[in-house]
CSV table of C-alpha atoms in Angstrom, one decimal:
chain,number,residue,atom,x,y,z
C,33,UNK,CA,-30.3,11.0,-32.6
C,34,UNK,CA,-30.0,10.1,-28.9
C,35,UNK,CA,-31.7,13.3,-28.0
C,36,UNK,CA,-34.6,12.6,-30.3
C,37,UNK,CA,-35.0,9.1,-28.9
C,38,UNK,CA,-35.1,10.5,-25.4
C,39,UNK,CA,-37.5,13.4,-25.9
C,40,UNK,CA,-40.0,11.7,-23.6
C,41,UNK,CA,-37.8,12.6,-20.7
C,42,UNK,CA,-39.0,15.8,-19.0
C,43,UNK,CA,-36.6,18.6,-19.8
C,44,UNK,CA,-36.5,19.8,-16.2
C,45,UNK,CA,-35.2,16.4,-15.1
C,46,UNK,CA,-32.6,16.2,-17.8
C,47,UNK,CA,-31.3,19.6,-16.8
C,48,UNK,CA,-31.2,18.9,-13.1
C,49,UNK,CA,-28.2,20.3,-11.4
C,50,UNK,CA,-27.4,22.9,-14.2
C,51,UNK,CA,-27.2,26.5,-13.1
C,52,UNK,CA,-29.9,28.9,-14.3
C,53,UNK,CA,-27.8,30.7,-17.0
C,54,UNK,CA,-26.7,27.4,-18.6
C,55,UNK,CA,-30.3,26.0,-18.2
C,56,UNK,CA,-31.7,28.8,-20.3
C,57,UNK,CA,-29.1,28.2,-23.1
C,58,UNK,CA,-29.6,24.4,-23.0
C,59,UNK,CA,-33.4,24.7,-22.9
C,60,UNK,CA,-33.4,26.7,-26.1
C,61,UNK,CA,-31.0,24.3,-27.7
C,62,UNK,CA,-33.1,21.3,-26.6
C,63,UNK,CA,-36.4,22.8,-27.9
C,64,UNK,CA,-38.1,19.9,-29.7
C,65,UNK,CA,-38.9,22.0,-32.8
C,66,UNK,CA,-35.3,23.2,-33.1
C,67,UNK,CA,-33.9,19.7,-32.6
C,68,UNK,CA,-36.2,18.3,-35.4
C,69,UNK,CA,-35.1,21.1,-37.7
C,70,UNK,CA,-31.5,20.5,-37.0
C,71,UNK,CA,-31.8,16.7,-37.4
C,72,UNK,CA,-33.4,17.2,-40.8
C,73,UNK,CA,-30.7,19.5,-42.0
C,74,UNK,CA,-28.0,17.1,-40.6
C,75,UNK,CA,-29.7,14.2,-42.5
C,76,UNK,CA,-29.5,16.1,-45.8
C,77,UNK,CA,-25.9,17.0,-45.3
C,78,UNK,CA,-25.0,13.5,-44.3
C,79,UNK,CA,-26.7,12.0,-47.3
C,80,UNK,CA,-24.8,14.3,-49.6
C,81,UNK,CA,-21.5,13.7,-48.0
C,82,UNK,CA,-22.0,9.9,-47.9
C,83,UNK,CA,-21.8,9.7,-51.7
C,84,UNK,CA,-18.2,10.8,-51.5
C,85,UNK,CA,-17.2,8.9,-48.3
C,86,UNK,CA,-15.4,5.6,-48.3
C,87,UNK,CA,-17.6,2.6,-47.3
C,88,UNK,CA,-15.4,1.9,-44.3
C,89,UNK,CA,-16.8,5.0,-42.7
C,90,UNK,CA,-20.1,3.2,-42.2
C,91,UNK,CA,-19.0,1.2,-39.3
C,92,UNK,CA,-21.6,0.7,-36.5
C,93,UNK,CA,-21.7,3.9,-34.4
C,94,UNK,CA,-20.5,3.7,-30.8
C,95,UNK,CA,-23.0,4.9,-28.2
C,96,UNK,CA,-22.0,7.5,-25.6
C,97,UNK,CA,-22.0,4.7,-22.9
C,98,UNK,CA,-19.7,2.6,-25.0
C,99,UNK,CA,-17.3,5.5,-25.5
C,100,UNK,CA,-17.3,6.3,-21.8
C,101,UNK,CA,-16.5,2.7,-21.0
C,102,UNK,CA,-13.7,2.7,-23.5
C,103,UNK,CA,-12.3,5.9,-22.0
C,104,UNK,CA,-12.4,4.3,-18.5
C,105,UNK,CA,-10.5,1.3,-19.8
C,106,UNK,CA,-8.0,3.5,-21.5
C,107,UNK,CA,-7.2,5.3,-18.2
C,108,UNK,CA,-6.9,2.0,-16.2
C,109,UNK,CA,-3.2,1.8,-15.2
C,110,UNK,CA,-3.2,-1.9,-14.2
C,111,UNK,CA,-5.3,-4.4,-16.1
C,112,UNK,CA,-5.8,-6.6,-13.0
C,113,UNK,CA,-6.6,-3.8,-10.5
C,114,UNK,CA,-9.4,-1.3,-10.2
C,115,UNK,CA,-9.1,1.9,-12.3
C,116,UNK,CA,-8.7,4.0,-9.1
C,117,UNK,CA,-5.4,2.4,-8.4
C,118,UNK,CA,-2.6,4.4,-10.1
C,119,UNK,CA,1.2,4.4,-9.9
C,120,UNK,CA,2.4,6.3,-6.9
C,121,UNK,CA,1.2,6.6,-3.3
C,122,UNK,CA,-2.3,5.0,-2.9
C,123,UNK,CA,-4.8,6.6,-0.5
C,124,UNK,CA,-8.5,6.9,0.2
C,125,UNK,CA,-10.9,5.0,-2.1
C,126,UNK,CA,-8.0,3.8,-4.2
C,127,UNK,CA,-6.5,2.1,-1.2
C,128,UNK,CA,-9.8,0.4,-0.1
C,129,UNK,CA,-10.3,-0.6,-3.8
C,130,UNK,CA,-6.8,-2.2,-3.8
C,131,UNK,CA,-7.3,-4.0,-0.5
C,132,UNK,CA,-10.8,-5.3,-1.7
C,133,UNK,CA,-9.1,-6.5,-4.9
C,134,UNK,CA,-6.5,-8.4,-2.8
C,135,UNK,CA,-9.1,-10.0,-0.7
C,136,UNK,CA,-11.3,-11.0,-3.7
C,137,UNK,CA,-8.4,-12.3,-5.8
C,138,UNK,CA,-6.6,-14.0,-2.9
C,139,UNK,CA,-3.3,-12.2,-2.7
C,140,UNK,CA,-1.6,-10.2,0.1
C,141,UNK,CA,0.6,-7.2,-0.1
C,142,UNK,CA,4.1,-7.3,1.4
C,143,UNK,CA,4.4,-4.7,4.2
C,144,UNK,CA,8.1,-4.0,4.7
C,145,UNK,CA,9.6,-2.1,7.6
C,146,UNK,CA,12.2,0.4,6.3
C,147,UNK,CA,15.0,2.4,8.0
C,148,UNK,CA,16.2,4.7,5.2
C,149,UNK,CA,16.0,5.5,1.5
C,150,UNK,CA,18.0,2.4,0.6
C,151,UNK,CA,15.4,0.1,2.1
C,152,UNK,CA,12.6,2.3,0.8
C,153,UNK,CA,13.9,2.1,-2.8
C,154,UNK,CA,14.6,-1.6,-2.5
C,155,UNK,CA,10.9,-2.1,-1.7
C,156,UNK,CA,9.7,-0.2,-4.7
C,157,UNK,CA,12.3,-1.8,-7.0
C,158,UNK,CA,11.1,-5.2,-5.8
C,159,UNK,CA,7.4,-4.2,-6.5
C,160,UNK,CA,8.4,-3.1,-10.0
C,161,UNK,CA,10.5,-6.3,-10.6
C,162,UNK,CA,7.9,-8.8,-9.4
C,163,UNK,CA,4.8,-6.9,-10.5
C,164,UNK,CA,2.9,-6.3,-7.4
C,165,UNK,CA,1.8,-3.5,-5.0
C,166,UNK,CA,4.0,-2.8,-2.0
C,167,UNK,CA,3.5,-1.3,1.5
C,168,UNK,CA,6.4,0.8,2.8
C,169,UNK,CA,6.2,0.8,6.6
C,170,UNK,CA,7.7,3.3,9.0
C,171,UNK,CA,8.2,2.5,12.6
C,172,UNK,CA,8.8,5.2,15.3
C,173,UNK,CA,12.4,4.1,15.6
C,174,UNK,CA,12.8,3.9,11.9
C,175,UNK,CA,11.6,7.5,11.6
C,176,UNK,CA,14.1,8.6,14.3
C,177,UNK,CA,16.9,6.9,12.4
C,178,UNK,CA,16.0,8.7,9.2
C,179,UNK,CA,16.1,12.0,11.0
C,180,UNK,CA,19.5,11.2,12.6
C,181,UNK,CA,20.3,9.3,15.8
C,182,UNK,CA,22.3,12.2,17.1
C,183,UNK,CA,19.1,14.3,17.4
C,184,UNK,CA,17.1,14.7,20.6
C,185,UNK,CA,13.8,12.9,20.3
C,186,UNK,CA,12.0,14.9,23.0
C,187,UNK,CA,8.3,15.0,22.3
C,188,UNK,CA,9.0,12.5,19.5
C,189,UNK,CA,10.4,15.4,17.4
C,190,UNK,CA,13.0,13.3,15.5
C,191,UNK,CA,10.6,10.4,15.0
C,192,UNK,CA,8.0,12.7,13.6
C,193,UNK,CA,10.4,14.7,11.4
C,194,UNK,CA,12.1,11.5,10.0
C,195,UNK,CA,8.9,9.7,9.2
C,196,UNK,CA,7.6,12.7,7.4
C,197,UNK,CA,10.8,13.1,5.5
C,198,UNK,CA,10.7,9.5,4.4
C,199,UNK,CA,7.1,9.8,3.4
C,200,UNK,CA,7.9,12.8,1.2
C,201,UNK,CA,10.7,10.8,-0.4
C,202,UNK,CA,8.2,8.1,-1.4
C,203,UNK,CA,5.7,10.7,-2.7
C,204,UNK,CA,8.5,12.1,-4.9
C,205,UNK,CA,9.7,8.9,-6.5
C,206,UNK,CA,7.0,6.2,-6.2
C,207,UNK,CA,5.4,7.0,-9.5
C,208,UNK,CA,8.7,6.7,-11.2
C,209,UNK,CA,8.8,3.0,-10.3
C,210,UNK,CA,5.4,2.6,-11.9
C,211,UNK,CA,3.8,0.8,-9.0
C,212,UNK,CA,1.1,1.5,-6.4
C,213,UNK,CA,2.7,2.1,-3.0
C,214,UNK,CA,0.9,2.1,0.4
C,215,UNK,CA,2.5,4.5,2.9
C,216,UNK,CA,2.0,3.0,6.4
C,217,UNK,CA,3.2,3.4,9.9
C,218,UNK,CA,3.7,0.4,12.2
C,219,UNK,CA,3.0,-0.4,15.9
C,220,UNK,CA,2.0,2.7,17.9
C,221,UNK,CA,1.2,1.9,21.5
C,222,UNK,CA,-0.7,4.2,23.8
C,223,UNK,CA,2.4,6.1,25.1
C,224,UNK,CA,3.5,6.8,21.5
C,225,UNK,CA,0.3,8.4,20.3
C,226,UNK,CA,2.0,11.9,20.2
C,227,UNK,CA,4.0,10.5,17.3
C,228,UNK,CA,0.8,9.7,15.4
C,229,UNK,CA,-0.6,13.1,16.3
C,230,UNK,CA,2.4,14.8,14.7
C,231,UNK,CA,2.0,12.7,11.5
C,232,UNK,CA,-1.7,13.4,11.5
C,233,UNK,CA,-1.0,17.2,11.6
C,234,UNK,CA,1.4,16.8,8.7
C,235,UNK,CA,-1.3,14.9,6.7
C,236,UNK,CA,-3.8,17.7,7.4
C,237,UNK,CA,-1.4,20.2,5.8
C,238,UNK,CA,-0.6,17.9,3.0
C,239,UNK,CA,-4.3,17.3,2.4
C,240,UNK,CA,-5.0,21.1,2.2
C,241,UNK,CA,-2.3,21.5,-0.4
C,242,UNK,CA,-2.8,18.3,-2.5
C,243,UNK,CA,-6.3,16.9,-1.8
C,244,UNK,CA,-4.9,13.7,-0.3
C,245,UNK,CA,-3.2,12.7,2.9
C,246,UNK,CA,0.6,12.3,3.4
C,247,UNK,CA,0.1,8.8,4.7
C,248,UNK,CA,-2.2,6.0,3.4
C,249,UNK,CA,-2.7,4.4,6.8
C,250,UNK,CA,-1.6,4.2,10.4
C,251,UNK,CA,-1.5,1.3,12.9
C,252,UNK,CA,-2.6,1.8,16.5
C,253,UNK,CA,-1.4,-1.1,18.7
C,254,UNK,CA,-3.4,-0.6,21.9
C,255,UNK,CA,-3.6,-4.4,22.5
C,256,UNK,CA,-2.1,-4.0,26.0
C,257,UNK,CA,-5.2,-2.0,27.0
C,258,UNK,CA,-8.6,-3.5,27.9
C,259,UNK,CA,-10.6,-4.2,24.7
C,260,UNK,CA,-13.1,-1.4,25.3
C,261,UNK,CA,-10.4,1.2,25.8
C,262,UNK,CA,-8.4,-0.2,22.9
C,263,UNK,CA,-11.3,0.1,20.5
C,264,UNK,CA,-12.6,3.4,22.1
C,265,UNK,CA,-9.3,5.1,21.4
C,266,UNK,CA,-9.1,3.6,17.9
C,267,UNK,CA,-12.6,4.9,17.2
C,268,UNK,CA,-11.7,8.4,18.2
C,269,UNK,CA,-8.7,8.3,15.9
C,270,UNK,CA,-10.7,6.8,13.1
C,271,UNK,CA,-13.0,9.8,13.3
C,272,UNK,CA,-10.0,12.0,12.6
C,273,UNK,CA,-8.5,9.6,10.0
C,274,UNK,CA,-11.8,9.4,8.0
C,275,UNK,CA,-11.8,13.1,7.4
C,276,UNK,CA,-8.5,12.8,5.6
C,277,UNK,CA,-9.1,9.5,3.8
C,278,UNK,CA,-6.6,7.6,6.1
C,279,UNK,CA,-7.1,4.0,6.9
C,280,UNK,CA,-6.8,2.6,10.4
C,281,UNK,CA,-5.0,-0.7,11.2
C,282,UNK,CA,-5.7,-1.9,14.8
C,283,UNK,CA,-4.5,-4.8,16.8
C,284,UNK,CA,-6.3,-7.4,18.9
C,285,UNK,CA,-4.4,-9.7,21.1
C,286,UNK,CA,-0.6,-9.4,21.3
C,287,UNK,CA,2.1,-10.1,18.7
C,288,UNK,CA,4.8,-11.9,20.7
C,289,UNK,CA,8.6,-11.4,20.5
C,290,UNK,CA,10.4,-8.0,20.2
C,291,UNK,CA,10.6,-5.5,17.5
C,292,UNK,CA,11.8,-1.9,17.4
C,293,UNK,CA,11.2,-1.0,21.0
C,294,UNK,CA,8.0,-3.2,21.4
C,295,UNK,CA,8.9,-6.1,23.6
C,296,UNK,CA,6.3,-8.8,24.2
C,297,UNK,CA,8.7,-11.7,24.8
C,298,UNK,CA,7.3,-12.6,28.2
C,299,UNK,CA,3.6,-12.2,27.4
C,300,UNK,CA,1.1,-14.9,28.5
C,301,UNK,CA,0.6,-17.2,25.6
C,302,UNK,CA,-3.2,-17.0,25.9
C,303,UNK,CA,-2.9,-13.4,24.8
C,304,UNK,CA,-1.4,-14.5,21.4
C,305,UNK,CA,-4.8,-15.8,20.3
C,306,UNK,CA,-7.7,-13.4,19.5
C,307,UNK,CA,-11.3,-14.6,20.0
C,308,UNK,CA,-14.0,-14.1,17.3
C,309,UNK,CA,-16.2,-12.2,19.8
C,310,UNK,CA,-13.4,-9.6,20.1
C,311,UNK,CA,-13.2,-9.2,16.4
C,312,UNK,CA,-17.0,-8.8,16.1
C,313,UNK,CA,-17.1,-6.2,18.8
C,314,UNK,CA,-14.4,-4.2,17.1
C,315,UNK,CA,-16.1,-4.5,13.7
C,316,UNK,CA,-19.3,-3.2,15.1
C,317,UNK,CA,-17.8,-0.2,16.9
C,318,UNK,CA,-15.5,0.9,14.0
C,319,UNK,CA,-18.2,0.5,11.4
C,320,UNK,CA,-20.1,3.3,13.1
C,321,UNK,CA,-17.6,5.8,11.9
C,322,UNK,CA,-18.7,7.5,8.7
C,323,UNK,CA,-16.3,7.0,5.8
C,324,UNK,CA,-14.1,5.0,8.2
C,325,UNK,CA,-11.9,2.3,6.7
C,326,UNK,CA,-10.0,-0.2,8.8
C,327,UNK,CA,-8.0,-3.5,8.9
C,328,UNK,CA,-7.5,-5.8,11.8
C,329,UNK,CA,-4.3,-7.3,13.1
C,330,UNK,CA,-5.9,-10.2,15.0
C,331,UNK,CA,-3.3,-12.3,16.8
C,332,UNK,CA,-3.3,-16.0,16.0
C,333,UNK,CA,0.0,-17.0,17.6
C,334,UNK,CA,2.1,-14.4,15.7
C,335,UNK,CA,5.6,-13.6,17.0
C,336,UNK,CA,8.1,-11.0,15.8
C,337,UNK,CA,11.4,-12.4,14.7
C,338,UNK,CA,12.5,-15.8,13.3
C,339,UNK,CA,12.7,-18.8,15.6
C,340,UNK,CA,13.6,-22.5,15.3
C,341,UNK,CA,10.8,-24.7,14.0
C,342,UNK,CA,8.3,-25.7,16.7
C,343,UNK,CA,8.7,-22.6,18.8
C,344,UNK,CA,5.8,-20.7,17.2
C,345,UNK,CA,2.3,-22.2,17.0
C,346,UNK,CA,0.4,-20.2,14.4
C,347,UNK,CA,-3.4,-20.8,14.3
C,348,UNK,CA,-4.8,-19.0,11.2
C,349,UNK,CA,-8.0,-21.0,11.7
C,350,UNK,CA,-8.8,-18.2,14.2
C,351,UNK,CA,-9.2,-15.8,11.3
C,352,UNK,CA,-11.5,-18.2,9.5
C,353,UNK,CA,-13.7,-18.6,12.6
C,354,UNK,CA,-13.8,-14.9,13.1
C,355,UNK,CA,-15.0,-14.3,9.5
C,356,UNK,CA,-17.7,-16.9,9.9
C,357,UNK,CA,-18.8,-15.4,13.3
C,358,UNK,CA,-19.1,-11.9,11.8
C,359,UNK,CA,-20.9,-13.2,8.7
C,360,UNK,CA,-23.4,-14.9,11.0
C,361,UNK,CA,-24.0,-11.8,13.1
C,362,UNK,CA,-24.4,-9.6,10.0
C,363,UNK,CA,-26.6,-12.2,8.2
C,364,UNK,CA,-24.8,-11.3,5.0
C,365,UNK,CA,-23.5,-13.3,2.0
C,366,UNK,CA,-20.0,-11.8,2.3
C,367,UNK,CA,-17.8,-14.6,3.5
C,368,UNK,CA,-14.9,-12.3,4.4
C,369,UNK,CA,-16.4,-9.1,5.9
C,370,UNK,CA,-13.2,-8.2,7.8
C,371,UNK,CA,-9.9,-7.3,6.2
C,372,UNK,CA,-7.1,-9.0,8.2
C,373,UNK,CA,-3.4,-8.3,8.3
C,374,UNK,CA,-0.6,-10.7,9.3
C,375,UNK,CA,2.0,-9.5,11.7
C,376,UNK,CA,5.2,-11.4,12.4
C,377,UNK,CA,5.4,-12.9,8.9
C,378,UNK,CA,9.2,-13.5,8.8
C,379,UNK,CA,9.9,-17.2,9.0
C,380,UNK,CA,6.3,-18.3,8.5
C,381,UNK,CA,5.6,-21.4,6.5
C,382,UNK,CA,4.0,-21.1,3.1
C,383,UNK,CA,1.1,-23.3,4.3
C,384,UNK,CA,0.3,-21.0,7.1
C,385,UNK,CA,0.6,-17.9,4.8
C,386,UNK,CA,-1.7,-19.5,2.2
C,387,UNK,CA,-4.4,-20.5,4.8
C,388,UNK,CA,-4.3,-17.0,6.3
C,389,UNK,CA,-4.8,-15.4,2.9
C,390,UNK,CA,-7.8,-17.6,2.4
C,391,UNK,CA,-9.2,-16.1,5.6
C,392,UNK,CA,-9.0,-12.6,4.2
C,393,UNK,CA,-5.4,-11.5,5.0
C,394,UNK,CA,-4.6,-8.7,2.6
C,395,UNK,CA,-1.1,-7.7,4.0
C,396,UNK,CA,1.7,-9.5,5.7
C,397,UNK,CA,4.4,-7.6,7.7
C,398,UNK,CA,8.1,-8.5,6.9
C,399,UNK,CA,11.0,-7.0,8.9
C,400,UNK,CA,13.4,-9.6,10.4
C,401,UNK,CA,14.0,-11.4,7.1
C,402,UNK,CA,14.6,-8.2,5.1
C,403,UNK,CA,16.9,-6.9,7.9
C,404,UNK,CA,19.0,-10.0,7.4
C,405,UNK,CA,18.9,-9.7,3.6
C,406,UNK,CA,20.2,-6.2,3.8
C,407,UNK,CA,23.0,-7.2,6.1
C,408,UNK,CA,23.8,-10.3,4.0
C,409,UNK,CA,24.2,-8.0,1.0
C,410,UNK,CA,26.8,-5.9,2.8
C,411,UNK,CA,28.5,-9.0,4.2
C,412,UNK,CA,28.7,-10.7,0.8
C,413,UNK,CA,30.1,-7.6,-0.8
C,414,UNK,CA,32.9,-7.3,1.8
C,415,UNK,CA,33.7,-11.0,1.4
C,416,UNK,CA,33.8,-10.7,-2.4
C,417,UNK,CA,36.0,-7.6,-2.5
C,418,UNK,CA,37.9,-8.1,0.8
C,419,UNK,CA,41.3,-7.7,-0.7
C,420,UNK,CA,40.3,-4.4,-2.3
C,421,UNK,CA,38.9,-3.0,0.9
C,422,UNK,CA,42.0,-3.0,3.2
C,423,UNK,CA,43.3,0.4,2.3
C,424,UNK,CA,42.8,3.3,-0.1
C,425,UNK,CA,45.7,2.3,-2.2
C,426,UNK,CA,47.0,-1.2,-3.0
C,427,UNK,CA,45.2,-4.4,-4.0
C,428,UNK,CA,45.9,-7.7,-5.7
C,429,UNK,CA,46.3,-5.9,-9.0
C,430,UNK,CA,49.2,-3.8,-7.7
C,431,UNK,CA,50.5,-1.9,-4.7
C,432,UNK,CA,49.8,1.4,-6.4
C,433,UNK,CA,46.3,0.6,-7.5
C,434,UNK,CA,43.5,2.8,-6.0
C,435,UNK,CA,40.5,1.2,-4.4
C,436,UNK,CA,38.0,4.1,-4.4
C,437,UNK,CA,35.4,2.5,-6.5
C,438,UNK,CA,35.3,-0.5,-4.1
C,439,UNK,CA,34.9,1.5,-0.8
C,440,UNK,CA,32.5,4.0,-2.3
C,441,UNK,CA,29.5,3.5,0.2
C,442,UNK,CA,27.1,3.3,-2.7
C,443,UNK,CA,28.6,0.0,-3.8
C,444,UNK,CA,28.0,-1.9,-0.6
C,445,UNK,CA,24.6,-0.2,-0.1
C,446,UNK,CA,23.6,-1.2,-3.6
C,447,UNK,CA,24.6,-4.8,-2.8
C,448,UNK,CA,22.3,-4.6,0.3
C,449,UNK,CA,19.5,-3.3,-1.9
C,450,UNK,CA,19.9,-6.1,-4.4
C,451,UNK,CA,19.9,-8.8,-1.7
C,452,UNK,CA,16.7,-7.2,-0.2
C,453,UNK,CA,15.0,-7.2,-3.5
C,454,UNK,CA,15.9,-10.9,-4.0
C,455,UNK,CA,14.4,-11.7,-0.6
C,456,UNK,CA,11.3,-9.8,-1.3
C,457,UNK,CA,10.9,-11.9,-4.5
C,458,UNK,CA,10.2,-14.8,-2.2
C,459,UNK,CA,7.7,-12.8,-0.2
C,460,UNK,CA,5.8,-11.7,-3.4
C,461,UNK,CA,5.7,-15.4,-4.5
C,462,UNK,CA,4.5,-16.6,-1.0
C,463,UNK,CA,1.8,-14.0,-0.9
C,464,UNK,CA,0.6,-14.7,-4.5
C,465,UNK,CA,1.4,-11.0,-5.3
C,466,UNK,CA,3.5,-11.6,-8.4
C,467,UNK,CA,2.4,-10.0,-11.7
C,468,UNK,CA,-0.7,-8.5,-10.1
C,469,UNK,CA,0.0,-5.3,-12.0
C,470,UNK,CA,0.0,-7.1,-15.4
C,471,UNK,CA,3.2,-5.4,-16.4
C,472,UNK,CA,5.4,-8.5,-16.7
C,473,UNK,CA,8.7,-9.0,-15.0
C,474,UNK,CA,11.0,-6.0,-14.9
C,475,UNK,CA,14.5,-6.4,-16.5
C,476,UNK,CA,17.5,-6.2,-14.4
C,477,UNK,CA,18.9,-2.7,-13.7
C,478,UNK,CA,21.6,-1.8,-16.1
C,479,UNK,CA,22.7,1.6,-14.8
C,480,UNK,CA,23.7,0.7,-11.3
C,481,UNK,CA,27.4,1.5,-11.7
C,482,UNK,CA,27.1,3.7,-14.8
C,483,UNK,CA,29.3,3.7,-17.9
C,484,UNK,CA,31.7,6.3,-16.5
C,485,UNK,CA,32.9,4.2,-13.6
C,486,UNK,CA,32.8,0.7,-15.1
C,487,UNK,CA,31.9,-2.5,-13.3
C,488,UNK,CA,33.7,-4.2,-10.5
C,489,UNK,CA,35.4,-7.5,-11.0
C,490,UNK,CA,33.0,-10.4,-11.1
């Protein structure tokens, strides 16, 4: 019927893009005379069959467009997110769709620095529990730790190998958690670019084999360099990233404090605040890269670490002013043309976080708070079972009682994971990132200790 209604469309146009052999077959099939004959036969058959068919069969027919829309809805993994976003590692268009959704809906993704599979798994468990996407973030030092601190790190070999190993772990298990995971690397200053080069080479190989990059995004922190050099190098790398569907995060201004080998404790306070003109210049330059995708870590008083109240003066209004400046320059209706990220999020007030998200922040870094949570889990476990951790044999239940199930490293590491998940719950709430996936809250894990071993005393 649809073909008959559209016979006014030239056959040559309707067959555009079909190879010659198939075009011949389709042309004969789409011959108007043949179609009319077939439709007449079909009408007779349908009329005969309808006499024996239940009346319920005569529901209004669905058009091809309707059916294709339903199919798209059926394949949508998360009701509140674009269809391109699936469980597992998110890259390329799916990543930009996810970040656009965050900006439009007014939530930000927790970006958590990790140091091993325990902290990686805690991130994904938290994402599943609280119902939001998560960004797993590798630092150069974190990658080295994963590879093993005893290894030589000449030419960043251990940092490269460990970061790749951690990324492959995420690729293997992320989908099992049923959440979208962004695989990201953190601050890379100019002297550390060989680390990124090694990861980029790994993504090239991964792309050839899997059609997607190993990493979702990389951050280049060249804020210590002059603006033109900073953005010039970023642009060169974005050209490489774009070919592999990798997103670039770049930094303007300086994030104060110290984190994982990057020490800006004594930096001039004026460098903690980015100017709108700098953001606009960067936006212009990087927008020239075909297929390039980028986010901006613009400094607005951010400092790594947690400090006493009054020691950090955050000014997220800088982000609002920068968005307005770019919008004016572009002459567009888009009120938030730049995607911003928030560094030094640990210890920030909910008011500052909320105002920053309103300015287009789509991700906030968390490290110091989750480091403390991890340690606090271990500390609390030791305090709780102190009397069972003083020797392999002998505890309050008897001098001959074994303590193996108490000093099993998995027990204290699991306690650290649980405490980290709890702390990330606060982050998901602060960032309005709870139940974004539309899956509801995940039940508590029931298989932590397993039935064979039994639980520890409460």
